Amino acid sequence: MRRPRSLRAQLTFFFAGAVLGTTLLYGALVTVVLAASEFFQHAENPSLGLHEGIFDEALQALGAIVFSMPIVVVGSIVVGGALARRALAPLRDARDRVRAARASELDLSLPDRGTGDEWDTLAATLNELLSDARASLARIQSFTSDAAHELRTPLTIIMGETEVCLRRERTPEEYRRTLSIVLDETRQLSVLVDALLQLARADAGTQVITQEPVELHALARQSLQRTEQLLAARSRSLTLELTGAPTQARGDPVLLTHVLENLLSNACRYARERIRVELDSTPTGVLITVADDGKGVDAAFEARLFQRFARATPSRQGEGTGLGLAVSRTIAQAHGGTLDYARVDGESRFTLRLPRPEASAGPPPLAGHASADRTTA
């Protein structure tokens, strides 16, 4: 199998071929011009033929060209090789940097000579890609570390409780208590694994795979009904309000329901007396606001509110995995929207913004008037 030529060899042969071809073309033109000139001179003055041949000068020029061809070939190869080596210097520099870089940290950047040529354009593009890869690697490392820590804690509790319980015979009440602890920690693990799976899918860019018309008012009402049932099971009383007209968006109804239930679960955790869900439509998109009358997020924690595994209180004794708001914002972004927090008029407001569906993407929004549903659970 024929071995392909290196880039340097290709550039050298290209340069040598260009020089040789140009020389031959120039020599052929010179020979033709000299031959034609001598032919017309002899045609006008035949006596010239007595002293010299009709094509003497043309033959001399042709001989000089043929004699110089080896020199031209060797010279063009030498000069072409030197120019190719100089042109490929940035590639050698990049090769050396890649060899010295550590794959575990991607501490690599390609040289930018500041000339604005094709190499600088390629280097800038690859440097942007490497920067994104470094940021992605840092996120993965942080995510893996946090996930391992969060998974280890409930597993340690389960193993510890089980080992202590098995050391001797226990009463039925003691077995029941141990199994209750194991069940609670297993549920916590299940919720955590589900959240981690959703984040992993979102990071892989496969979170949103369906885009269909979604009626947000009906979605919010169903989520509030489930919240009422949850509050009733916990013997807790809160006033739940739903305001706004039927509003349509495009997205995955299962994932959008997950966002609403995350926000309502968070509101239930901190609300004192009331939770309010408001739907609004703007020229650029649709808004869903979930507000509660709790004390709000501490100012020092607000910057980390949507970070993964971030909790207002470091202790794991409270509810939640520290992933609910991070998952919700990731789902919002996967739909082309946003999820933000603000403290307004004594309320903690989480606002989900979704892009307005295109007119041709589906049927028009359902006709309806602004309404207010209020229940107390």
mmCIF file of C-alpha atoms in Angstrom:
data_model
loop_
_atom_site.group_PDB
_atom_site.id
_atom_site.type_symbol
_atom_site.label_atom_id
_atom_site.label_comp_id
_atom_site.label_asym_id
_atom_site.label_seq_id
_atom_site.Cartn_x
_atom_site.Cartn_y
_atom_site.Cartn_z
ATOM 1 C CA MET A 1 0.000 0.000 0.000
ATOM 2 C CA ARG A 2 1.420 3.324 -1.051
ATOM 3 C CA ARG A 3 2.285 5.556 1.886
ATOM 4 C CA PRO A 4 0.685 9.014 1.601
ATOM 5 C CA ARG A 5 3.047 11.944 1.335
ATOM 6 C CA SER A 6 3.499 14.235 4.283
ATOM 7 C CA LEU A 7 2.124 17.777 4.164
ATOM 8 C CA ARG A 8 5.665 19.165 3.972
ATOM 9 C CA ALA A 9 6.507 16.893 1.018
ATOM 10 C CA GLN A 10 3.292 17.881 -0.759
ATOM 11 C CA LEU A 11 4.048 21.601 -0.303
ATOM 12 C CA THR A 12 7.643 21.083 -1.499
ATOM 13 C CA PHE A 13 6.597 19.204 -4.633
ATOM 14 C CA PHE A 14 3.868 21.738 -5.287
ATOM 15 C CA PHE A 15 6.383 24.590 -5.121
ATOM 16 C CA ALA A 16 8.940 22.736 -7.260
ATOM 17 C CA GLY A 17 6.293 21.818 -9.808
ATOM 18 C CA ALA A 18 5.096 25.424 -9.987
ATOM 19 C CA VAL A 19 8.653 26.734 -10.531
ATOM 20 C CA LEU A 20 9.475 24.035 -13.116
ATOM 21 C CA GLY A 21 6.228 24.559 -14.999
ATOM 22 C CA THR A 22 6.691 28.337 -15.047
ATOM 23 C CA THR A 23 10.275 27.985 -16.282
ATOM 24 C CA LEU A 24 9.283 25.586 -19.058
ATOM 25 C CA LEU A 25 6.397 27.790 -20.124
ATOM 26 C CA TYR A 26 8.604 30.892 -20.144
ATOM 27 C CA GLY A 27 11.357 29.059 -22.050
ATOM 28 C CA ALA A 28 8.883 27.767 -24.622
ATOM 29 C CA LEU A 29 7.502 31.257 -25.194
ATOM 30 C CA VAL A 30 11.010 32.746 -25.537
ATOM 31 C CA THR A 31 12.002 30.012 -28.020
ATOM 32 C CA VAL A 32 8.852 30.507 -30.096
ATOM 33 C CA VAL A 33 9.304 34.313 -30.152
ATOM 34 C CA LEU A 34 12.979 34.013 -31.173
ATOM 35 C CA ALA A 35 12.180 31.415 -33.850
ATOM 36 C CA ALA A 36 9.391 33.553 -35.299
ATOM 37 C CA SER A 37 11.568 36.662 -35.253
ATOM 38 C CA GLU A 38 14.428 34.857 -37.044
ATOM 39 C CA PHE A 39 12.030 33.362 -39.601
ATOM 40 C CA PHE A 40 10.642 36.770 -40.572
ATOM 41 C CA GLN A 41 14.147 38.320 -40.682
ATOM 42 C CA HIS A 42 15.346 35.605 -43.071
ATOM 43 C CA ALA A 43 12.214 35.956 -45.141
ATOM 44 C CA GLU A 44 12.885 39.706 -45.597
ATOM 45 C CA ASN A 45 16.657 39.282 -46.148
ATOM 46 C CA PRO A 46 17.573 35.791 -47.533
ATOM 47 C CA SER A 47 21.290 36.756 -47.589
ATOM 48 C CA LEU A 48 21.410 36.335 -43.803
ATOM 49 C CA GLY A 49 21.209 32.592 -44.321
ATOM 50 C CA LEU A 50 24.702 32.658 -45.769
ATOM 51 C CA HIS A 51 26.191 33.690 -42.421
ATOM 52 C CA GLU A 52 24.053 31.963 -39.807
ATOM 53 C CA GLY A 53 21.268 29.322 -39.453
ATOM 54 C CA ILE A 54 17.647 30.328 -39.551
ATOM 55 C CA PHE A 55 16.924 29.242 -35.930
ATOM 56 C CA ASP A 56 20.351 29.612 -34.300
ATOM 57 C CA GLU A 57 19.264 32.010 -31.513
ATOM 58 C CA ALA A 58 16.134 29.995 -30.770
ATOM 59 C CA LEU A 59 18.133 26.776 -30.536
ATOM 60 C CA GLN A 60 20.654 28.462 -28.238
ATOM 61 C CA ALA A 61 17.847 29.639 -25.960
ATOM 62 C CA LEU A 62 16.292 26.172 -25.967
ATOM 63 C CA GLY A 63 19.659 24.614 -25.135
ATOM 64 C CA ALA A 64 20.176 27.016 -22.258
ATOM 65 C CA ILE A 65 16.769 26.141 -20.873
ATOM 66 C CA VAL A 66 17.376 22.397 -21.116
ATOM 67 C CA PHE A 67 20.851 22.778 -19.577
ATOM 68 C CA SER A 68 19.463 24.778 -16.633
ATOM 69 C CA MET A 69 16.566 22.402 -15.936
ATOM 70 C CA PRO A 70 18.451 20.191 -13.409
ATOM 71 C CA ILE A 71 19.587 23.294 -11.552
ATOM 72 C CA VAL A 72 16.020 24.643 -11.538
ATOM 73 C CA VAL A 73 14.623 21.331 -10.296
ATOM 74 C CA VAL A 74 17.150 20.933 -7.477
ATOM 75 C CA GLY A 75 16.931 24.605 -6.499
ATOM 76 C CA SER A 76 13.139 24.662 -6.441
ATOM 77 C CA ILE A 77 13.044 21.529 -4.274
ATOM 78 C CA VAL A 78 15.554 22.983 -1.792
ATOM 79 C CA VAL A 79 13.840 26.378 -1.639
ATOM 80 C CA GLY A 80 10.382 24.768 -1.576
ATOM 81 C CA GLY A 81 11.410 22.503 1.305
ATOM 82 C CA ALA A 82 12.730 25.467 3.290
ATOM 83 C CA LEU A 83 9.573 27.510 2.654
ATOM 84 C CA ALA A 84 7.330 24.559 3.548
ATOM 85 C CA ARG A 85 9.227 24.010 6.798
ATOM 86 C CA ARG A 86 8.837 27.671 7.687
ATOM 87 C CA ALA A 87 5.132 27.660 6.781
ATOM 88 C CA LEU A 88 4.521 24.587 8.958
ATOM 89 C CA ALA A 89 6.324 26.006 12.006
ATOM 90 C CA PRO A 90 3.021 26.814 13.842
ATOM 91 C CA LEU A 91 1.932 23.189 13.382
ATOM 92 C CA ARG A 92 5.180 21.941 14.950
ATOM 93 C CA ASP A 93 4.674 24.361 17.845
ATOM 94 C CA ALA A 94 1.114 23.094 18.297
ATOM 95 C CA ARG A 95 2.372 19.482 18.191
ATOM 96 C CA ASP A 96 4.918 20.190 20.913
ATOM 97 C CA ARG A 97 2.272 21.859 23.104
ATOM 98 C CA VAL A 98 -0.139 18.949 22.638
ATOM 99 C CA ARG A 99 2.594 16.484 23.649
ATOM 100 C CA ALA A 100 3.336 18.502 26.786
ATOM 101 C CA ALA A 101 -0.335 18.964 27.752
ATOM 102 C CA ARG A 102 -2.011 16.743 30.297
ATOM 103 C CA ALA A 103 -5.214 15.149 29.112
ATOM 104 C CA SER A 104 -6.646 15.150 32.633
ATOM 105 C CA GLU A 105 -6.612 18.950 32.744
ATOM 106 C CA LEU A 106 -6.630 19.961 29.068
ATOM 107 C CA ASP A 107 -4.122 22.701 29.941
ATOM 108 C CA LEU A 108 -3.499 23.456 26.282
ATOM 109 C CA SER A 109 -3.750 26.465 24.015
ATOM 110 C CA LEU A 110 -2.532 26.717 20.435
ATOM 111 C CA PRO A 111 -0.159 29.515 19.370
ATOM 112 C CA ASP A 112 -1.710 32.671 17.935
ATOM 113 C CA ARG A 113 0.830 34.677 15.919
ATOM 114 C CA GLY A 114 -1.435 37.700 15.536
ATOM 115 C CA THR A 115 -1.180 37.708 11.735
ATOM 116 C CA GLY A 116 -4.873 37.050 11.175
ATOM 117 C CA ASP A 117 -4.125 34.391 8.565
ATOM 118 C CA GLU A 118 -5.729 30.994 8.124
ATOM 119 C CA TRP A 119 -3.595 29.454 10.886
ATOM 120 C CA ASP A 120 -4.599 32.128 13.399
ATOM 121 C CA THR A 121 -8.267 31.586 12.505
ATOM 122 C CA LEU A 122 -7.902 27.828 13.000
ATOM 123 C CA ALA A 123 -5.970 28.308 16.262
ATOM 124 C CA ALA A 124 -8.590 30.729 17.632
ATOM 125 C CA THR A 125 -11.400 28.301 16.778
ATOM 126 C CA LEU A 126 -9.605 25.353 18.384
ATOM 127 C CA ASN A 127 -8.717 27.450 21.451
ATOM 128 C CA GLU A 128 -12.419 28.276 21.931
ATOM 129 C CA LEU A 129 -13.221 24.568 21.662
ATOM 130 C CA LEU A 130 -10.506 23.709 24.193
ATOM 131 C CA SER A 131 -11.797 26.397 26.561
ATOM 132 C CA ASP A 132 -15.306 24.914 26.386
ATOM 133 C CA ALA A 133 -13.845 21.428 26.921
ATOM 134 C CA ARG A 134 -11.918 22.617 30.008
ATOM 135 C CA ALA A 135 -15.066 24.209 31.458
ATOM 136 C CA SER A 136 -17.056 21.044 30.719
ATOM 137 C CA LEU A 137 -14.359 18.872 32.318
ATOM 138 C CA ALA A 138 -14.352 21.081 35.432
ATOM 139 C CA ARG A 139 -18.139 20.807 35.680
ATOM 140 C CA ILE A 140 -17.999 17.026 35.302
ATOM 141 C CA GLN A 141 -15.308 16.708 37.968
ATOM 142 C CA SER A 142 -17.257 18.910 40.391
ATOM 143 C CA PHE A 143 -20.510 17.115 39.582
ATOM 144 C CA THR A 144 -18.933 13.682 40.074
ATOM 145 C CA SER A 145 -17.396 14.697 43.384
ATOM 146 C CA ASP A 146 -20.652 16.192 44.683
ATOM 147 C CA ALA A 147 -22.712 13.229 43.455
ATOM 148 C CA ALA A 148 -20.354 10.742 45.125
ATOM 149 C CA HIS A 149 -20.593 12.673 48.392
ATOM 150 C CA GLU A 150 -24.394 12.873 48.264
ATOM 151 C CA LEU A 151 -24.762 9.181 47.419
ATOM 152 C CA ARG A 152 -22.301 8.059 50.074
ATOM 153 C CA THR A 153 -24.187 9.679 52.970
ATOM 154 C CA PRO A 154 -27.498 7.764 52.688
ATOM 155 C CA LEU A 155 -25.634 4.545 51.847
ATOM 156 C CA THR A 156 -23.554 4.960 55.013
ATOM 157 C CA ILE A 157 -26.719 5.474 57.066
ATOM 158 C CA ILE A 158 -28.387 2.395 55.558
ATOM 159 C CA MET A 159 -25.334 0.195 56.151
ATOM 160 C CA GLY A 160 -24.817 1.507 59.677
ATOM 161 C CA GLU A 161 -28.433 1.020 60.754
ATOM 162 C CA THR A 162 -28.533 -2.453 59.208
ATOM 163 C CA GLU A 163 -25.286 -3.605 60.849
ATOM 164 C CA VAL A 164 -26.340 -2.325 64.271
ATOM 165 C CA CYS A 165 -29.744 -3.996 63.926
ATOM 166 C CA LEU A 166 -28.195 -7.371 63.002
ATOM 167 C CA ARG A 167 -25.802 -7.531 65.956
ATOM 168 C CA ARG A 168 -28.461 -9.118 68.193
ATOM 169 C CA GLU A 169 -32.122 -9.973 68.284
ATOM 170 C CA ARG A 170 -34.385 -6.898 68.283
ATOM 171 C CA THR A 171 -37.916 -6.211 69.294
ATOM 172 C CA PRO A 172 -40.536 -5.701 66.561
ATOM 173 C CA GLU A 173 -40.564 -1.975 67.341
ATOM 174 C CA GLU A 174 -36.785 -1.759 66.893
ATOM 175 C CA TYR A 175 -36.965 -3.632 63.568
ATOM 176 C CA ARG A 176 -39.781 -1.321 62.476
ATOM 177 C CA ARG A 177 -37.731 1.760 63.384
ATOM 178 C CA THR A 178 -34.671 0.494 61.487
ATOM 179 C CA LEU A 179 -36.710 -0.400 58.402
ATOM 180 C CA SER A 180 -38.341 3.023 58.521
ATOM 181 C CA ILE A 181 -34.920 4.703 58.487
ATOM 182 C CA VAL A 182 -33.746 2.441 55.646
ATOM 183 C CA LEU A 183 -36.924 3.205 53.668
ATOM 184 C CA ASP A 184 -36.523 6.978 54.115
ATOM 185 C CA GLU A 185 -32.895 6.884 53.002
ATOM 186 C CA THR A 186 -33.752 4.630 50.059
ATOM 187 C CA ARG A 187 -36.424 7.082 48.945
ATOM 188 C CA GLN A 188 -33.891 9.890 49.254
ATOM 189 C CA LEU A 189 -31.487 7.872 47.128
ATOM 190 C CA SER A 190 -34.181 7.268 44.507
ATOM 191 C CA VAL A 191 -34.986 10.987 44.267
ATOM 192 C CA LEU A 192 -31.292 11.814 44.072
ATOM 193 C CA VAL A 193 -30.623 9.257 41.336
ATOM 194 C CA ASP A 194 -33.589 10.546 39.295
ATOM 195 C CA ALA A 195 -32.299 14.111 39.575
ATOM 196 C CA LEU A 196 -28.780 13.058 38.644
ATOM 197 C CA LEU A 197 -30.118 11.173 35.632
ATOM 198 C CA GLN A 198 -32.023 14.225 34.427
ATOM 199 C CA LEU A 199 -28.975 16.439 34.842
ATOM 200 C CA ALA A 200 -26.800 13.930 33.003
ATOM 201 C CA ARG A 201 -29.260 13.833 30.109
ATOM 202 C CA ALA A 202 -29.464 17.623 30.047
ATOM 203 C CA ASP A 203 -25.675 17.915 30.024
ATOM 204 C CA ALA A 204 -25.560 15.474 27.130
ATOM 205 C CA GLY A 205 -27.975 17.676 25.188
ATOM 206 C CA THR A 206 -30.716 15.076 25.025
ATOM 207 C CA GLN A 207 -33.029 16.431 27.693
ATOM 208 C CA VAL A 208 -35.675 17.933 25.436
ATOM 209 C CA ILE A 209 -36.578 15.511 22.705
ATOM 210 C CA THR A 210 -40.248 16.390 22.279
ATOM 211 C CA GLN A 211 -41.763 19.741 21.403
ATOM 212 C CA GLU A 212 -45.528 19.817 21.497
ATOM 213 C CA PRO A 213 -48.199 22.363 22.418
ATOM 214 C CA VAL A 214 -48.611 22.551 26.192
ATOM 215 C CA GLU A 215 -51.489 24.342 27.950
ATOM 216 C CA LEU A 216 -49.719 25.818 30.956
ATOM 217 C CA HIS A 217 -52.863 26.796 32.909
ATOM 218 C CA ALA A 218 -54.085 23.197 32.946
ATOM 219 C CA LEU A 219 -50.585 22.014 33.799
ATOM 220 C CA ALA A 220 -50.393 24.413 36.754
ATOM 221 C CA ARG A 221 -53.844 23.397 37.999
ATOM 222 C CA GLN A 222 -52.878 19.709 37.991
ATOM 223 C CA SER A 223 -49.637 20.471 39.858
ATOM 224 C CA LEU A 224 -51.538 22.503 42.461
ATOM 225 C CA GLN A 225 -53.984 19.635 42.949
ATOM 226 C CA ARG A 226 -51.104 17.264 43.667
ATOM 227 C CA THR A 227 -49.656 19.844 46.057
ATOM 228 C CA GLU A 228 -53.007 19.990 47.877
ATOM 229 C CA GLN A 229 -52.954 16.221 48.300
ATOM 230 C CA LEU A 230 -49.387 16.352 49.605
ATOM 231 C CA LEU A 231 -50.249 19.087 52.120
ATOM 232 C CA ALA A 232 -53.325 17.168 53.258
ATOM 233 C CA ALA A 233 -51.197 14.059 53.830
ATOM 234 C CA ARG A 234 -48.854 16.136 55.979
ATOM 235 C CA SER A 235 -51.770 17.789 57.858
ATOM 236 C CA ARG A 236 -50.544 21.200 56.795
ATOM 237 C CA SER A 237 -52.741 24.138 55.770
ATOM 238 C CA LEU A 238 -51.744 26.626 53.051
ATOM 239 C CA THR A 239 -53.774 28.828 50.704
ATOM 240 C CA LEU A 240 -53.052 28.008 47.046
ATOM 241 C CA GLU A 241 -53.909 30.508 44.302
ATOM 242 C CA LEU A 242 -53.826 30.197 40.528
ATOM 243 C CA THR A 243 -54.310 33.328 38.404
ATOM 244 C CA GLY A 244 -53.973 34.108 34.711
ATOM 245 C CA ALA A 245 -55.553 33.138 31.428
ATOM 246 C CA PRO A 246 -55.008 29.877 29.562
ATOM 247 C CA THR A 247 -51.544 30.198 28.085
ATOM 248 C CA GLN A 248 -49.918 27.939 25.569
ATOM 249 C CA ALA A 249 -46.249 27.124 25.034
ATOM 250 C CA ARG A 250 -44.265 24.449 23.227
ATOM 251 C CA GLY A 251 -42.194 21.886 25.071
ATOM 252 C CA ASP A 252 -42.160 18.608 26.899
ATOM 253 C CA PRO A 253 -45.216 18.460 29.219
ATOM 254 C CA VAL A 254 -43.574 15.899 31.523
ATOM 255 C CA LEU A 255 -40.473 18.017 32.034
ATOM 256 C CA LEU A 256 -42.456 21.255 32.451
ATOM 257 C CA THR A 257 -44.619 19.499 35.053
ATOM 258 C CA HIS A 258 -41.427 18.461 36.820
ATOM 259 C CA VAL A 259 -40.317 22.117 36.934
ATOM 260 C CA LEU A 260 -43.664 23.274 38.371
ATOM 261 C CA GLU A 261 -43.699 20.552 41.004
ATOM 262 C CA ASN A 262 -40.112 21.360 41.972
ATOM 263 C CA LEU A 263 -41.023 25.031 42.435
ATOM 264 C CA LEU A 264 -44.201 24.184 44.353
ATOM 265 C CA SER A 265 -42.319 21.738 46.560
ATOM 266 C CA ASN A 266 -39.755 24.421 47.297
ATOM 267 C CA ALA A 267 -42.544 26.939 48.044
ATOM 268 C CA CYS A 268 -44.301 24.483 50.380
ATOM 269 C CA ARG A 269 -41.063 24.138 52.321
ATOM 270 C CA TYR A 270 -40.824 27.839 53.111
ATOM 271 C CA ALA A 271 -44.334 29.347 52.759
ATOM 272 C CA ARG A 272 -46.054 30.639 55.894
ATOM 273 C CA GLU A 273 -49.671 30.901 54.747
ATOM 274 C CA ARG A 274 -49.914 31.271 50.988
ATOM 275 C CA ILE A 275 -48.545 30.031 47.644
ATOM 276 C CA ARG A 276 -49.468 31.884 44.468
ATOM 277 C CA VAL A 277 -49.062 30.688 40.861
ATOM 278 C CA GLU A 278 -49.509 33.348 38.192
ATOM 279 C CA LEU A 279 -49.535 32.926 34.407
ATOM 280 C CA ASP A 280 -48.801 35.854 32.143
ATOM 281 C CA SER A 281 -48.188 36.375 28.457
ATOM 282 C CA THR A 282 -45.820 38.968 26.968
ATOM 283 C CA PRO A 283 -44.942 39.815 23.358
ATOM 284 C CA THR A 284 -41.749 37.775 23.683
ATOM 285 C CA GLY A 285 -42.852 34.823 25.764
ATOM 286 C CA VAL A 286 -44.948 33.356 28.532
ATOM 287 C CA LEU A 287 -44.268 33.622 32.264
ATOM 288 C CA ILE A 288 -45.134 31.299 35.130
ATOM 289 C CA THR A 289 -44.470 32.753 38.566
ATOM 290 C CA VAL A 290 -44.527 30.622 41.700
ATOM 291 C CA ALA A 291 -44.525 32.881 44.766
ATOM 292 C CA ASP A 292 -44.659 32.180 48.489
ATOM 293 C CA ASP A 293 -44.846 34.431 51.545
ATOM 294 C CA GLY A 294 -41.876 32.823 53.276
ATOM 295 C CA LYS A 295 -38.887 34.687 54.632
ATOM 296 C CA GLY A 296 -37.029 34.430 51.328
ATOM 297 C CA VAL A 297 -33.555 33.369 50.342
ATOM 298 C CA ASP A 298 -30.668 34.668 52.389
ATOM 299 C CA ALA A 299 -28.744 37.308 50.441
ATOM 300 C CA ALA A 300 -25.454 35.495 50.974
ATOM 301 C CA PHE A 301 -26.897 32.287 49.497
ATOM 302 C CA GLU A 302 -28.768 33.861 46.563
ATOM 303 C CA ALA A 303 -25.774 33.692 44.204
ATOM 304 C CA ARG A 304 -25.598 29.888 44.696
ATOM 305 C CA LEU A 305 -29.344 29.303 44.651
ATOM 306 C CA PHE A 306 -29.356 27.449 41.316
ATOM 307 C CA GLN A 307 -26.033 25.668 41.764
ATOM 308 C CA ARG A 308 -26.068 21.886 41.973
ATOM 309 C CA PHE A 309 -26.079 20.455 45.486
ATOM 310 C CA ALA A 310 -26.338 23.941 46.983
ATOM 311 C CA ARG A 311 -28.389 24.110 50.183
ATOM 312 C CA ALA A 312 -29.247 27.074 52.360
ATOM 313 C CA THR A 313 -28.360 24.928 55.388
ATOM 314 C CA PRO A 314 -25.389 22.566 55.126
ATOM 315 C CA SER A 315 -27.119 19.883 57.171
ATOM 316 C CA ARG A 316 -28.815 17.050 55.268
ATOM 317 C CA GLN A 317 -31.476 16.700 57.887
ATOM 318 C CA GLY A 318 -33.899 18.860 55.946
ATOM 319 C CA GLU A 319 -35.877 17.927 52.848
ATOM 320 C CA GLY A 320 -34.503 18.098 49.344
ATOM 321 C CA THR A 321 -31.376 16.992 47.562
ATOM 322 C CA GLY A 322 -30.018 20.386 46.579
ATOM 323 C CA LEU A 323 -30.712 19.535 42.931
ATOM 324 C CA GLY A 324 -34.347 20.566 42.424
ATOM 325 C CA LEU A 325 -33.734 24.188 41.393
ATOM 326 C CA ALA A 326 -30.632 23.240 39.368
ATOM 327 C CA VAL A 327 -32.636 20.619 37.454
ATOM 328 C CA SER A 328 -35.507 23.094 36.944
ATOM 329 C CA ARG A 329 -33.233 25.796 35.517
ATOM 330 C CA THR A 330 -31.531 23.247 33.248
ATOM 331 C CA ILE A 331 -34.912 22.124 31.905
ATOM 332 C CA ALA A 332 -35.960 25.754 31.375
ATOM 333 C CA GLN A 333 -32.773 26.464 29.428
ATOM 334 C CA ALA A 334 -33.253 23.286 27.383
ATOM 335 C CA HIS A 335 -36.628 24.755 26.320
ATOM 336 C CA GLY A 336 -34.938 28.019 25.311
ATOM 337 C CA GLY A 337 -36.228 29.769 28.457
ATOM 338 C CA THR A 338 -34.963 30.960 31.836
ATOM 339 C CA LEU A 339 -35.692 30.455 35.521
ATOM 340 C CA ASP A 340 -34.934 33.305 37.929
ATOM 341 C CA TYR A 341 -35.545 34.276 41.530
ATOM 342 C CA ALA A 342 -36.521 37.656 42.984
ATOM 343 C CA ARG A 343 -37.798 38.946 46.312
ATOM 344 C CA VAL A 344 -40.690 41.331 45.547
ATOM 345 C CA ASP A 345 -43.325 42.833 47.861
ATOM 346 C CA GLY A 346 -42.640 40.375 50.637
ATOM 347 C CA GLU A 347 -42.838 37.373 48.300
ATOM 348 C CA SER A 348 -40.206 34.933 47.099
ATOM 349 C CA ARG A 349 -40.873 34.681 43.359
ATOM 350 C CA PHE A 350 -39.479 32.060 40.985
ATOM 351 C CA THR A 351 -40.293 33.044 37.399
ATOM 352 C CA LEU A 352 -40.141 30.548 34.554
ATOM 353 C CA ARG A 353 -39.908 32.274 31.170
ATOM 354 C CA LEU A 354 -40.617 30.263 28.025
ATOM 355 C CA PRO A 355 -40.432 31.500 24.433
ATOM 356 C CA ARG A 356 -43.717 32.278 22.740
ATOM 357 C CA PRO A 357 -44.687 29.457 20.364
ATOM 358 C CA GLU A 358 -44.447 30.270 16.679
ATOM 359 C CA ALA A 359 -47.776 30.980 14.986
ATOM 360 C CA SER A 360 -47.235 28.108 12.569
ATOM 361 C CA ALA A 361 -45.977 25.665 15.187
ATOM 362 C CA GLY A 362 -49.376 24.648 16.441
ATOM 363 C CA PRO A 363 -52.975 25.679 17.034
ATOM 364 C CA PRO A 364 -53.623 29.130 18.535
ATOM 365 C CA PRO A 365 -53.912 29.465 22.323
ATOM 366 C CA LEU A 366 -57.235 28.557 23.783
ATOM 367 C CA ALA A 367 -59.601 31.479 24.245
ATOM 368 C CA GLY A 368 -60.247 32.354 27.847
ATOM 369 C CA HIS A 369 -60.414 35.064 30.412
ATOM 370 C CA ALA A 370 -58.195 35.772 33.341
ATOM 371 C CA SER A 371 -59.330 33.752 36.303
ATOM 372 C CA ALA A 372 -58.339 33.191 39.869
ATOM 373 C CA ASP A 373 -58.571 29.810 41.567
ATOM 374 C CA ARG A 374 -58.036 29.786 45.297
ATOM 375 C CA THR A 375 -58.091 26.752 47.538
ATOM 376 C CA THR A 376 -56.947 26.041 51.042
ATOM 377 C CA ALA A 377 -55.308 22.737 51.770
#
